[in-house]
Coordinates of C-alpha atoms (C1' of nucleotides) in Angstrom, one line a residue:
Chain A
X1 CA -3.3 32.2 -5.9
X2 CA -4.9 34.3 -3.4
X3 CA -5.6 32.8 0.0
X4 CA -9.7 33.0 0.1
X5 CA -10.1 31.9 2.9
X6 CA -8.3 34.6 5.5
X7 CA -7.5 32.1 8.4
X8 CA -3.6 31.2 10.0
X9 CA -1.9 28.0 9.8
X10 CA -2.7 27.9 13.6
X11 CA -6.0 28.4 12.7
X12 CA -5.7 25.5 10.1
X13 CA -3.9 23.2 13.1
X14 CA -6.3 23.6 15.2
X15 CA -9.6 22.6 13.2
X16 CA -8.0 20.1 12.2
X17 CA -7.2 19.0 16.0
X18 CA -10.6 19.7 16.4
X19 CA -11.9 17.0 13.8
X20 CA -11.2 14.6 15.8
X21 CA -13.3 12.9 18.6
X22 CA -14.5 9.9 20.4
X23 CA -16.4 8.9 17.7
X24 CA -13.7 9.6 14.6
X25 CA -10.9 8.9 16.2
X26 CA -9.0 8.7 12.8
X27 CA -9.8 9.9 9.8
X28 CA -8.1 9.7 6.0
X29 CA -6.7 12.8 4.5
X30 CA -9.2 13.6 1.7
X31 CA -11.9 13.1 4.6
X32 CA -10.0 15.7 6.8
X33 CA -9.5 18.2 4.2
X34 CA -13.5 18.2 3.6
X35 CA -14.0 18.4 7.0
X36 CA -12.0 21.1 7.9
X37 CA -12.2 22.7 4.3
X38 CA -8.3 22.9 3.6
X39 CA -7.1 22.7 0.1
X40 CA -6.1 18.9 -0.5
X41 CA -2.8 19.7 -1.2
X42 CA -2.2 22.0 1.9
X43 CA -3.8 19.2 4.0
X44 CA -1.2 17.1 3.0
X45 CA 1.5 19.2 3.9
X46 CA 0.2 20.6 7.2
X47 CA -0.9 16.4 8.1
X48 CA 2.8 15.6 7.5
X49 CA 4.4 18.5 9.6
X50 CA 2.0 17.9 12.3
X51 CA 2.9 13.9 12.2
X52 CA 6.7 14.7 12.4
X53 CA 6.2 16.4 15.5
X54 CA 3.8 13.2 16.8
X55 CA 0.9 16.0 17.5
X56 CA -0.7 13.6 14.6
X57 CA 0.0 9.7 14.0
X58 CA -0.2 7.9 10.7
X59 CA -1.2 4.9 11.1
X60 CA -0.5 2.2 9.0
X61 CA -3.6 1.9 6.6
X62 CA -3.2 5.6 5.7
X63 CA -5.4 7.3 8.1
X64 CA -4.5 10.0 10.4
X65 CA -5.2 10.2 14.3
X66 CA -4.0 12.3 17.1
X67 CA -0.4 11.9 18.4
X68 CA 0.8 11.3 21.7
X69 CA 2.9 14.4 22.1
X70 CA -0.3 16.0 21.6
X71 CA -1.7 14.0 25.1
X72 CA 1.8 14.6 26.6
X73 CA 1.6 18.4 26.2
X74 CA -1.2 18.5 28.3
X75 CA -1.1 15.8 30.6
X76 CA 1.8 17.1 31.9
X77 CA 0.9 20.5 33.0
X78 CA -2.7 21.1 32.1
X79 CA -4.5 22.6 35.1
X80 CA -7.5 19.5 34.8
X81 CA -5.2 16.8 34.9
X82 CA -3.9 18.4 38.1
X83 CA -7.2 18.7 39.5
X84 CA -8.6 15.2 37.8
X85 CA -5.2 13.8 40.2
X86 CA -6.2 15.5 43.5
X87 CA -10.2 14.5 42.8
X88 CA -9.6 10.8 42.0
X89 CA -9.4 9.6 45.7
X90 CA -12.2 11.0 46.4
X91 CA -14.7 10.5 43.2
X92 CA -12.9 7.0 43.8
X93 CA -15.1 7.0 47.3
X94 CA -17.9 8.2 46.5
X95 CA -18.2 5.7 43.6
X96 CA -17.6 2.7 46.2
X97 CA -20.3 4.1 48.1
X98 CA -22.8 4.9 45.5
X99 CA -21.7 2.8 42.9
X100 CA -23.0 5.3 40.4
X101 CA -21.7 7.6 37.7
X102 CA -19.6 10.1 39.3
X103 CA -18.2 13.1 37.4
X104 CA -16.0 16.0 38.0
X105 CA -16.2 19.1 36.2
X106 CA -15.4 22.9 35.4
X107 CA -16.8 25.4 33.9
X108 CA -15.0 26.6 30.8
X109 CA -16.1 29.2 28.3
X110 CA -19.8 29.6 29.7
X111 CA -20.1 25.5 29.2
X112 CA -19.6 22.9 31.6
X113 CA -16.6 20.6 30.6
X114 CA -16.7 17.5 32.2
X115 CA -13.0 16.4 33.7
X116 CA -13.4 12.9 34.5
X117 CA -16.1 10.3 34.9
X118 CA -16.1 7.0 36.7
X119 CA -18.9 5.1 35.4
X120 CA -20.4 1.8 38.1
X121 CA -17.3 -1.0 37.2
X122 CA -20.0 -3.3 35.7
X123 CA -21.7 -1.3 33.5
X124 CA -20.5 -1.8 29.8
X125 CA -20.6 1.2 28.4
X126 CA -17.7 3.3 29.1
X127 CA -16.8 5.4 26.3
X128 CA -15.0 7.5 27.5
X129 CA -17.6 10.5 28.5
X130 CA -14.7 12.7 29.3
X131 CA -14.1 16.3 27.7
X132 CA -17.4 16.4 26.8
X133 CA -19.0 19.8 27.2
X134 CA -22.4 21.0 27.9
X135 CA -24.7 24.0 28.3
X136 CA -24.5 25.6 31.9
X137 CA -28.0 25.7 32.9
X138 CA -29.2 22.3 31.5
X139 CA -27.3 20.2 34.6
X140 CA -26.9 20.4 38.1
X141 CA -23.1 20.6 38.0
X142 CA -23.3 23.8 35.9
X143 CA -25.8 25.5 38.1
X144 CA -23.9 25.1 41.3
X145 CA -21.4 26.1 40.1
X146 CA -22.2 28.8 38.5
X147 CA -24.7 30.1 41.9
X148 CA -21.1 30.6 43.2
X149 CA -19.5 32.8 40.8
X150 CA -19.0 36.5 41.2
X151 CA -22.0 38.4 40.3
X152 CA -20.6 39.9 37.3
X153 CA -20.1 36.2 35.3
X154 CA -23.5 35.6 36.4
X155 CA -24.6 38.8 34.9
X156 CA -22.7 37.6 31.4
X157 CA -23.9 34.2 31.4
X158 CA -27.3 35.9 31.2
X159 CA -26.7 38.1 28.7
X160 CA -24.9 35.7 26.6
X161 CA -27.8 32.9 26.9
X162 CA -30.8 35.2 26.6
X163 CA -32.8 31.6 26.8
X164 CA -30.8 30.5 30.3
X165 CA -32.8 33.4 31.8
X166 CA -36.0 32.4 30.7
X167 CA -35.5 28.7 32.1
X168 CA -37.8 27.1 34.5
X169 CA -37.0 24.2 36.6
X170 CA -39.6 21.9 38.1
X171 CA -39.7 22.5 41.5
X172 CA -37.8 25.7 42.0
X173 CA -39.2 28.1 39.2
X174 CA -36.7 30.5 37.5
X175 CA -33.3 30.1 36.9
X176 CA -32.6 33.0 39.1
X177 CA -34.4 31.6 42.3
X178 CA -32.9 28.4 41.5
X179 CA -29.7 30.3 41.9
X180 CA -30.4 31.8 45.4
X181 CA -31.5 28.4 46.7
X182 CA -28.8 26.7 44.9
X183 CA -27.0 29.6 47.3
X184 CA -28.7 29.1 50.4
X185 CA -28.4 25.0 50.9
X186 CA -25.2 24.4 49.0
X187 CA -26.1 21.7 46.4
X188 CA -28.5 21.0 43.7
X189 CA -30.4 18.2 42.8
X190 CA -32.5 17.6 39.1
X191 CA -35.0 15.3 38.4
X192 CA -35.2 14.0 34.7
X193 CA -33.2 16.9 33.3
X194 CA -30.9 14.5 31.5
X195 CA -33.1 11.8 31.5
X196 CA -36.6 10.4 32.7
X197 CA -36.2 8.4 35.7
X198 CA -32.7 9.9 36.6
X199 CA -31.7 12.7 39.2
X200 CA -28.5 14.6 38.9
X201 CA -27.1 15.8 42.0
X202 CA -24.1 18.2 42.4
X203 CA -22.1 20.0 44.7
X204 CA -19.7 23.3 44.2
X205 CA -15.4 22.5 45.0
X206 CA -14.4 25.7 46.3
X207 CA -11.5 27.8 45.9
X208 CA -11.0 27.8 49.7
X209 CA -12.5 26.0 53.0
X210 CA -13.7 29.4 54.6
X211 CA -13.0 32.6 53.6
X212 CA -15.4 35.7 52.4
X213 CA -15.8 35.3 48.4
X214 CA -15.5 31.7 48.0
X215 CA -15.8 30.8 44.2
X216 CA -16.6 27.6 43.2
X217 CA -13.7 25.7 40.8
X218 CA -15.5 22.8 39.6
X219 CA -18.4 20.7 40.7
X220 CA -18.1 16.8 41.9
X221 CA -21.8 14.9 41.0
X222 CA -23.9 11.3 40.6
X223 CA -26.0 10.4 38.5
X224 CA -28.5 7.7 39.9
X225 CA -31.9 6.9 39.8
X226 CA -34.9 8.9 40.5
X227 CA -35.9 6.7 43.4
X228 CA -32.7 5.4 44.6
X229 CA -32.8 4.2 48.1
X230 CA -29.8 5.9 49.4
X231 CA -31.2 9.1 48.1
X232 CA -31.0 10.9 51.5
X233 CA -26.9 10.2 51.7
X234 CA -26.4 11.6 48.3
X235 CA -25.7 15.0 49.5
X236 CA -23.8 14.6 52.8
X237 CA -21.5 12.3 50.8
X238 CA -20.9 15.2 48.4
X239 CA -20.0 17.5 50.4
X240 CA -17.6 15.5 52.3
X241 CA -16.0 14.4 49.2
X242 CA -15.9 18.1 47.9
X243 CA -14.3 19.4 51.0
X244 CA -11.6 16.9 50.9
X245 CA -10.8 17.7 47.6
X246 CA -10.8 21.6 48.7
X247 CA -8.6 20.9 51.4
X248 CA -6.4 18.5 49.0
X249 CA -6.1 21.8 46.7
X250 CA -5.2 24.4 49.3
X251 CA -2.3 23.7 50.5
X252 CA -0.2 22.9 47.8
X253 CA -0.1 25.7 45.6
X254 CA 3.6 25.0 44.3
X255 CA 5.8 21.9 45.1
X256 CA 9.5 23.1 44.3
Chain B
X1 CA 14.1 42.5 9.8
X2 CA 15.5 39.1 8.8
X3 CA 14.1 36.4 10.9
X4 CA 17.9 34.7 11.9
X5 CA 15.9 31.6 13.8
X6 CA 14.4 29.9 10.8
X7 CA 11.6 28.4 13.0
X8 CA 8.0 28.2 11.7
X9 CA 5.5 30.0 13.7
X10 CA 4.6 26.4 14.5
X11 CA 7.7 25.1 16.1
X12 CA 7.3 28.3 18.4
X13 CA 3.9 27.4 19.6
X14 CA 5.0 24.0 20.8
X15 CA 7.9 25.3 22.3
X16 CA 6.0 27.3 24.5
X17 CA 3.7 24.4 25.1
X18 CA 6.4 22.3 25.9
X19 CA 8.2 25.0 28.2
X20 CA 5.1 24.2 30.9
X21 CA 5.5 20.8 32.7
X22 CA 4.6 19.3 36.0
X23 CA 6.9 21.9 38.0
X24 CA 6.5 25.0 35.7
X25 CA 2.7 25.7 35.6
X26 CA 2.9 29.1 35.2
X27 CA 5.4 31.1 33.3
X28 CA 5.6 35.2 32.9
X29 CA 5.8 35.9 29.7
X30 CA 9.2 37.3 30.0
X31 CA 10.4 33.9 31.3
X32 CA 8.6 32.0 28.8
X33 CA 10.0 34.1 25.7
X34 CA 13.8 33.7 27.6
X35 CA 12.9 29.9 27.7
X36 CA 11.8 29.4 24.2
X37 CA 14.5 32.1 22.8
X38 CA 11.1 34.3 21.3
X39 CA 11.5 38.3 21.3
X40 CA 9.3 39.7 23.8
X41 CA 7.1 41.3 21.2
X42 CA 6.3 38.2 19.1
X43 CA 6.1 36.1 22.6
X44 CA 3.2 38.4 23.4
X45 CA 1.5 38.1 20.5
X46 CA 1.5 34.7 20.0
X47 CA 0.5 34.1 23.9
X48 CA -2.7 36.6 23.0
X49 CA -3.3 34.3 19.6
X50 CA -3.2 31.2 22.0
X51 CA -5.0 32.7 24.9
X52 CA -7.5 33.6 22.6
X53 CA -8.1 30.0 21.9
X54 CA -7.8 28.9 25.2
X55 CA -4.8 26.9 24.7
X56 CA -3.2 28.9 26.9
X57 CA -4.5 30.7 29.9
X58 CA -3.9 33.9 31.6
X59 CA -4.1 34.1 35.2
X60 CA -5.1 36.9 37.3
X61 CA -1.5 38.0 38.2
X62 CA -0.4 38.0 34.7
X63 CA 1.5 34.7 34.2
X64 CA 0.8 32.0 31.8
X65 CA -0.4 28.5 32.2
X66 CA -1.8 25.9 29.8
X67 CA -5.5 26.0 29.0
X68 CA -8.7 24.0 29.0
X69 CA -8.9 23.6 24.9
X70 CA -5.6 21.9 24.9
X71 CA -6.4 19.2 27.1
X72 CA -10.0 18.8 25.4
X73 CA -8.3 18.5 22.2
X74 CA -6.4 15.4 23.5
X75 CA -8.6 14.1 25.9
X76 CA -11.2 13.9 23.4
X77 CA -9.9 11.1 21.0
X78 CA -6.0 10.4 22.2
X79 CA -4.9 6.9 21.9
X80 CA -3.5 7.7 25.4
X81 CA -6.7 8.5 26.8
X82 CA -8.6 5.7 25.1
X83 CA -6.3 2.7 26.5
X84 CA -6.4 4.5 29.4
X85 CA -9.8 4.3 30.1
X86 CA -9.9 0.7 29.0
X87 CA -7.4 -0.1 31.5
X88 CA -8.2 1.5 34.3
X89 CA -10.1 -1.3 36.3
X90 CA -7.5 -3.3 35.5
X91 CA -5.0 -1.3 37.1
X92 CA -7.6 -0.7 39.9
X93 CA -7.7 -4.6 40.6
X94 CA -3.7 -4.2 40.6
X95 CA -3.4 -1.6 42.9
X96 CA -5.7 -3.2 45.3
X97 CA -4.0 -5.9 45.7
X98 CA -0.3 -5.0 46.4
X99 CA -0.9 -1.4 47.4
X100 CA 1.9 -0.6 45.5
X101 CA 2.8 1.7 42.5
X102 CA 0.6 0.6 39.7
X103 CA 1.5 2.0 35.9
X104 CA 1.0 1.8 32.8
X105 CA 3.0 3.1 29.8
X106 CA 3.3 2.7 26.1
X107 CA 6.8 3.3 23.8
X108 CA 6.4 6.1 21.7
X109 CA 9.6 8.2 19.9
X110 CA 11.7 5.2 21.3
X111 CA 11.1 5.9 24.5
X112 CA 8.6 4.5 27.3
X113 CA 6.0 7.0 28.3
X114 CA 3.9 7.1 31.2
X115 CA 0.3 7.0 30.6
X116 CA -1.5 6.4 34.0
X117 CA 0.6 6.2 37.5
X118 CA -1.8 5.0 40.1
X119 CA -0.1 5.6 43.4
X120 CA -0.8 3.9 47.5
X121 CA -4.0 5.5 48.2
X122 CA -1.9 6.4 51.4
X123 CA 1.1 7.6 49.4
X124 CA 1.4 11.8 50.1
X125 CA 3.2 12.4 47.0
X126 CA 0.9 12.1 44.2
X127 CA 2.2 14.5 42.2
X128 CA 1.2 13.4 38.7
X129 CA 4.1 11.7 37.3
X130 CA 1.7 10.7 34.6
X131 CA 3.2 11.9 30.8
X132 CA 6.8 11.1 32.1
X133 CA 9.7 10.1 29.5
X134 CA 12.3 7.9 30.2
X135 CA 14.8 5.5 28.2
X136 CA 13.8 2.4 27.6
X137 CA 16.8 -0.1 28.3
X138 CA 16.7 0.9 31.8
X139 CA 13.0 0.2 32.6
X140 CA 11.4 -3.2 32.8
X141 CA 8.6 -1.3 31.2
X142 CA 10.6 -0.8 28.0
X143 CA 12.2 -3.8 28.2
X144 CA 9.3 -5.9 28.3
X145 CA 7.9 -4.1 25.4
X146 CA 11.0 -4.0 23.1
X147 CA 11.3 -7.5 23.4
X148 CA 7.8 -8.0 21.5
X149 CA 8.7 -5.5 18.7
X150 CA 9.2 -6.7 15.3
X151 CA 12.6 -7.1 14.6
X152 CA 13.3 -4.3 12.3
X153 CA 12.2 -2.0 15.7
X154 CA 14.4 -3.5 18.1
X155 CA 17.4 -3.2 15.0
X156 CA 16.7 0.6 14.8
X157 CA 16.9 0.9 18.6
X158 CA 20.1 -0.7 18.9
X159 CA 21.3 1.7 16.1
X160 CA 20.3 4.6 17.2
X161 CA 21.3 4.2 21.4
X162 CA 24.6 2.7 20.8
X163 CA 24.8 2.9 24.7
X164 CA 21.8 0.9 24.9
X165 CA 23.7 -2.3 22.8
X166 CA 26.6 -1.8 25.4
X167 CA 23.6 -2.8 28.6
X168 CA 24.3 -5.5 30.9
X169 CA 22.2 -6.8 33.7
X170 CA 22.5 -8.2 36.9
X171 CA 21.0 -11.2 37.1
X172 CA 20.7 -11.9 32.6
X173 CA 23.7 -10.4 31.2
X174 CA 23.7 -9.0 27.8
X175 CA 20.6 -6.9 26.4
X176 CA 20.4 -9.4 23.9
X177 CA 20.4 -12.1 26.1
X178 CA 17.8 -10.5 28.7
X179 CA 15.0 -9.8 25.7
X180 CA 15.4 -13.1 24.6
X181 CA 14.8 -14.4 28.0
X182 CA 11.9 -12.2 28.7
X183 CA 10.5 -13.5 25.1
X184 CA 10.8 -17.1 26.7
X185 CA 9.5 -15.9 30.1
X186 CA 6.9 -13.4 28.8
X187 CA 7.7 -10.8 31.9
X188 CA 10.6 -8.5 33.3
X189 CA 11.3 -8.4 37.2
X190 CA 14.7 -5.8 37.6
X191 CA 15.9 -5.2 40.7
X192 CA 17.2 -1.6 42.0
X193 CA 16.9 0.1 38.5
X194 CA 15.3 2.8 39.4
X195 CA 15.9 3.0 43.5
X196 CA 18.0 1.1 45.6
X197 CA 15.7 -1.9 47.4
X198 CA 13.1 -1.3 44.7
X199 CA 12.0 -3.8 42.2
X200 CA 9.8 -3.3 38.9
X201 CA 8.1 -5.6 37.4
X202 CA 6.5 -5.5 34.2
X203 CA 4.2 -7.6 31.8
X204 CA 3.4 -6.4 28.0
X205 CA 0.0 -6.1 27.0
X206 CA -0.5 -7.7 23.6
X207 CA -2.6 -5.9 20.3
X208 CA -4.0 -9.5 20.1
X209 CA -4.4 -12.5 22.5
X210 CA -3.6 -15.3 20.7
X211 CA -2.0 -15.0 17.1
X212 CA 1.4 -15.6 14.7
X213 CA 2.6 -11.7 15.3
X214 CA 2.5 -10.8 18.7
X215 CA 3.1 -7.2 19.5
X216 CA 3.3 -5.4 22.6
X217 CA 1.2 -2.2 22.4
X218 CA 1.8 -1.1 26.1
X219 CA 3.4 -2.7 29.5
X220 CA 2.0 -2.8 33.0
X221 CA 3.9 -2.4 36.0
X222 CA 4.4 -2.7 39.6
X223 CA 7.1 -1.4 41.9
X224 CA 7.8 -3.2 44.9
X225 CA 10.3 -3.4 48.2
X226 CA 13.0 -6.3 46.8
X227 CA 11.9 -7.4 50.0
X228 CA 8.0 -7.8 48.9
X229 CA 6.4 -10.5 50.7
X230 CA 3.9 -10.9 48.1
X231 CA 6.5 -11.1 45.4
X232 CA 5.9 -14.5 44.2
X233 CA 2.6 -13.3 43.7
X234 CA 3.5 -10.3 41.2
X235 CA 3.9 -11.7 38.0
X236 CA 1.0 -14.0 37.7
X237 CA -1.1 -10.9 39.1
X238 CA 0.1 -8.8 36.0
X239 CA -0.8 -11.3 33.8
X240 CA -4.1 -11.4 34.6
X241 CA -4.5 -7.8 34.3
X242 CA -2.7 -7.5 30.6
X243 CA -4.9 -10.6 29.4
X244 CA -7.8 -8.7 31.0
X245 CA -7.2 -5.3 29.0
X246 CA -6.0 -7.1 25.8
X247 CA -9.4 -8.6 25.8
X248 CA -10.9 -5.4 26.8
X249 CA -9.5 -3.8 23.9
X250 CA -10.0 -6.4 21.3
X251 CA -13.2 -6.5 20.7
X252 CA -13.9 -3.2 20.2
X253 CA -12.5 -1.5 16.9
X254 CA -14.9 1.2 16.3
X255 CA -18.3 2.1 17.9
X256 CA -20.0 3.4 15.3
Chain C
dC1 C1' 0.9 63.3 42.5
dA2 C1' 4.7 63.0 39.9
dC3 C1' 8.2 59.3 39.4
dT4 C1' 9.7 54.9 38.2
dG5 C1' 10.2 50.4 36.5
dG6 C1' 7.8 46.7 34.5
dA7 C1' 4.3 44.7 31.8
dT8 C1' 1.6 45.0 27.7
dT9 C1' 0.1 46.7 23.3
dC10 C1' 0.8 49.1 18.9
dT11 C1' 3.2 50.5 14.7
dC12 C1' 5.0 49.4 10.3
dA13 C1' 7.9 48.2 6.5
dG14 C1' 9.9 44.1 4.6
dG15 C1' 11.0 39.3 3.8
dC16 C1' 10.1 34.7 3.8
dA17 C1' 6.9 31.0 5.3
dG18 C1' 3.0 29.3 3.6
dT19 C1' 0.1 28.7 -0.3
dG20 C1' -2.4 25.7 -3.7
dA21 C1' -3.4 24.3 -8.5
dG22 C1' -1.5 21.2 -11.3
dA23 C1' 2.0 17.9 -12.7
dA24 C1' 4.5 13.9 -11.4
dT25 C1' 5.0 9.8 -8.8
dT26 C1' 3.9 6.1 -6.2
dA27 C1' 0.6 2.6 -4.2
dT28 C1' -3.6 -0.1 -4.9
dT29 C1' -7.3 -2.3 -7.2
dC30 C1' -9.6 -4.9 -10.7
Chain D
dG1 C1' -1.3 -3.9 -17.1
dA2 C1' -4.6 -0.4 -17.4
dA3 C1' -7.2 2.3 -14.3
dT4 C1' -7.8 4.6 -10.1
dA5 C1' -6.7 6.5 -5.9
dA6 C1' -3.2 8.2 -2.7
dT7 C1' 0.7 11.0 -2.0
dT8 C1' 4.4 14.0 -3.0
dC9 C1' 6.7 17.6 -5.7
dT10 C1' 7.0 22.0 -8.3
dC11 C1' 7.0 26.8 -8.3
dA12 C1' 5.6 31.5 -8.8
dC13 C1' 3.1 34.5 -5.8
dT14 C1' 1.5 36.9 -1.7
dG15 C1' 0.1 38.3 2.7
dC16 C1' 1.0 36.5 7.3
dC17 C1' 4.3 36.9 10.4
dT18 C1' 8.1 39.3 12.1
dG19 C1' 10.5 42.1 15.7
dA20 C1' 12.8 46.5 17.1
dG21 C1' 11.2 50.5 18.9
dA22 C1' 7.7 53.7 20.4
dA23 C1' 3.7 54.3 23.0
dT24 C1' 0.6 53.1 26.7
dC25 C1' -1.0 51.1 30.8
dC26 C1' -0.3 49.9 35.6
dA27 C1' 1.3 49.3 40.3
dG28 C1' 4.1 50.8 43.8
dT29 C1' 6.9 54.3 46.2
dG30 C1' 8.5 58.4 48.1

DNA sequence: CACTGGATTCTCAGGCAGTGAGAATTATTC
DNA sequence: GAATAATTCTCACTGCCTGAGAATCCAGTG
């Protein structure tokens, strides 16, 4: 009875946390052991442990999904949700103006990790977008935010992604030029990188109004059409919302 | 070398998840092993397993704070998140119109949890009281959603908060008495519960609109000054927003 | 620059938590 | 009521986890 496989039980508890997304939201037993490649029998156990402590939820045809303690755990102290509550009053406004998707995001793990998205009220599709993750140098909220980073996690990103240093963008050549211009005006905007006929635009949240090594924190962007007639407002209407939210950061660093 | 604590590695890592909340961000890991009753040495290596994963994060001056995997893992697929989402314009059109507190909550573990708190736009504090526990007897929350439980569920919660049985309202008297009137009524309205000159109001939301087994799968809530000019107004308001949501979420099962 | 106190990692033998194939039991279906 | 699937139980075995203590790293501080 040798364990083959050499992994922990956290590693176990955590694939099979993993199995689960907005598209299998609950799956059966047998299903999760094949998924997560667990002996049947030690799915079983671990599916039972992990539903005493509501991490997991049985429901009543048999399947498994995530618990709420699981959502309670982080919700309660998880540095996003602290940041998705100071943002929302102001990705709140710049969706009234816009009427657009707006997202805020972070960068986590050389990926951008999308915080919270407020899709337009009327549009139908709102699956929840949220927690979704996506390659750096693909979207405009990566890029800005990783222009302001200290050199050195530039440096990595490059040598992690050799590809990301070959990249050439439309109108502003290689990645690293993009960079410096990204730099120089503060914001940057993609035609059709996510799709034909849309522009992504993005702006940095800083670490701190004014100060000399400002980082960026996470990124606040639309989504709207390639020739959207307030195009020209986009930006300014950004930047005000990011610098609210910078200013709604600063100066509460512990309430207690 | 006998362990004495007969806790599972397991039971420690959510201990030390659950040792972080809204006013403990960030823990030393001297604290955090005092908290949870780990020795230091096995503190610091689970913390480095964890960190490793991101489920924890370590911070520049050494402390400790919940990471960005966590929340993905329950933001991700969470029944939390999900009804969330779904009810968020709902709650929106609330919150617009009495420019009051707005929240939602389900019961889970027999007690009402907070799932979304939407505060006066105005309001300073903000500080996320979202993922919040508290008992149901003394909510009109819980109340409201007790009172559409089978009758096996309300049995077991009588049984096991003895205290609970022993309730008397103001204005409807016995528990007993005040479920069955909210059954009849379909809404709870308390008055100074939680504050002095505070009212809350709640509605359930219903797993199905119109059917033999009603159940309430989460409430929605105002609180108001008992003074509220609009207070007539409250109820009806609610129920719009609870018919709106069921019907948001019935329709959809699955997207697949 | 040595000194000091704290934080952090490493070491290592030993025990028990976790393992998983298979049997046993319980739901479910036809 | 047989057949099938889902779920739990059994039970040796083993290697993951344990945790005190030593060793190392890291600011300050005088």
């Amino acid at each position: 009875m040798t364990t083959s496989s050499g992994d922990t039980v956290l590693d176990r508890v955590l694939r099979i946390l993993s199995a689960f997304d907005a598209r299998r939201r609950q799956l059966s037993v047998a299903d999760l052991a094949h998924v997560t490649d667990i002996p049947l029998a030690t799915a079983y156990r671990l599916v039972s442990k992990l539903s005493a402590e509501d991490i997991l939820t049985r429901y009543p045809d048999g399947t498994i999904g995530l618990g709420m303690r699981l959502w309670e755990l982080a919700a309660r102290s998880s540095p996003a949700v602290s940041l998705r509550t100071a943002a929302m009053p102001f990705l709140d406004d710049v969706q009234a103006i816009f009427r657009q998707h707006t997202q805020l995001s972070v960068l986590d793990d050389n990926e951008v990790l999308v915080v919270e998205r407020l899709s337009s009220r009327n549009s139908v599709v709102n699956q929840a977008t949220v927690a979704t993750r996506m390659p750096i140098h693909t979207v405009s909220m990566g890029l800005v935010q990783l222009a302001f980073q200290p050199p050195h996690v530039i440096d990595d990103y490059f040598l992690a992604h050799a590809n990301a240093a070959k990249m050439t963008y439309p109108s502003s050549g290689s990645i690293t030029t993009t960079l410096a211009q990204i730099r120089r005006e503060g914001f940057s905007m993609l035609d059709g990188m996510l799709d034909d006929g849309t522009t992504g635009a993005a702006v940095p949240v800083f670490n701190t109004l004014r100060g000399k090594n400002r980082t960026a924190i996470a990124a606040i962007s639309v989504v709207v059409p390639e020739d959207f007639e307030q195009r020209a407002a986009v930006i300014p209407v950004l930047m005000a919302a990011s610098r609210g939210l910078a200013r709604a950061l600063h100066p509460v660093p512990e309430t207690e």
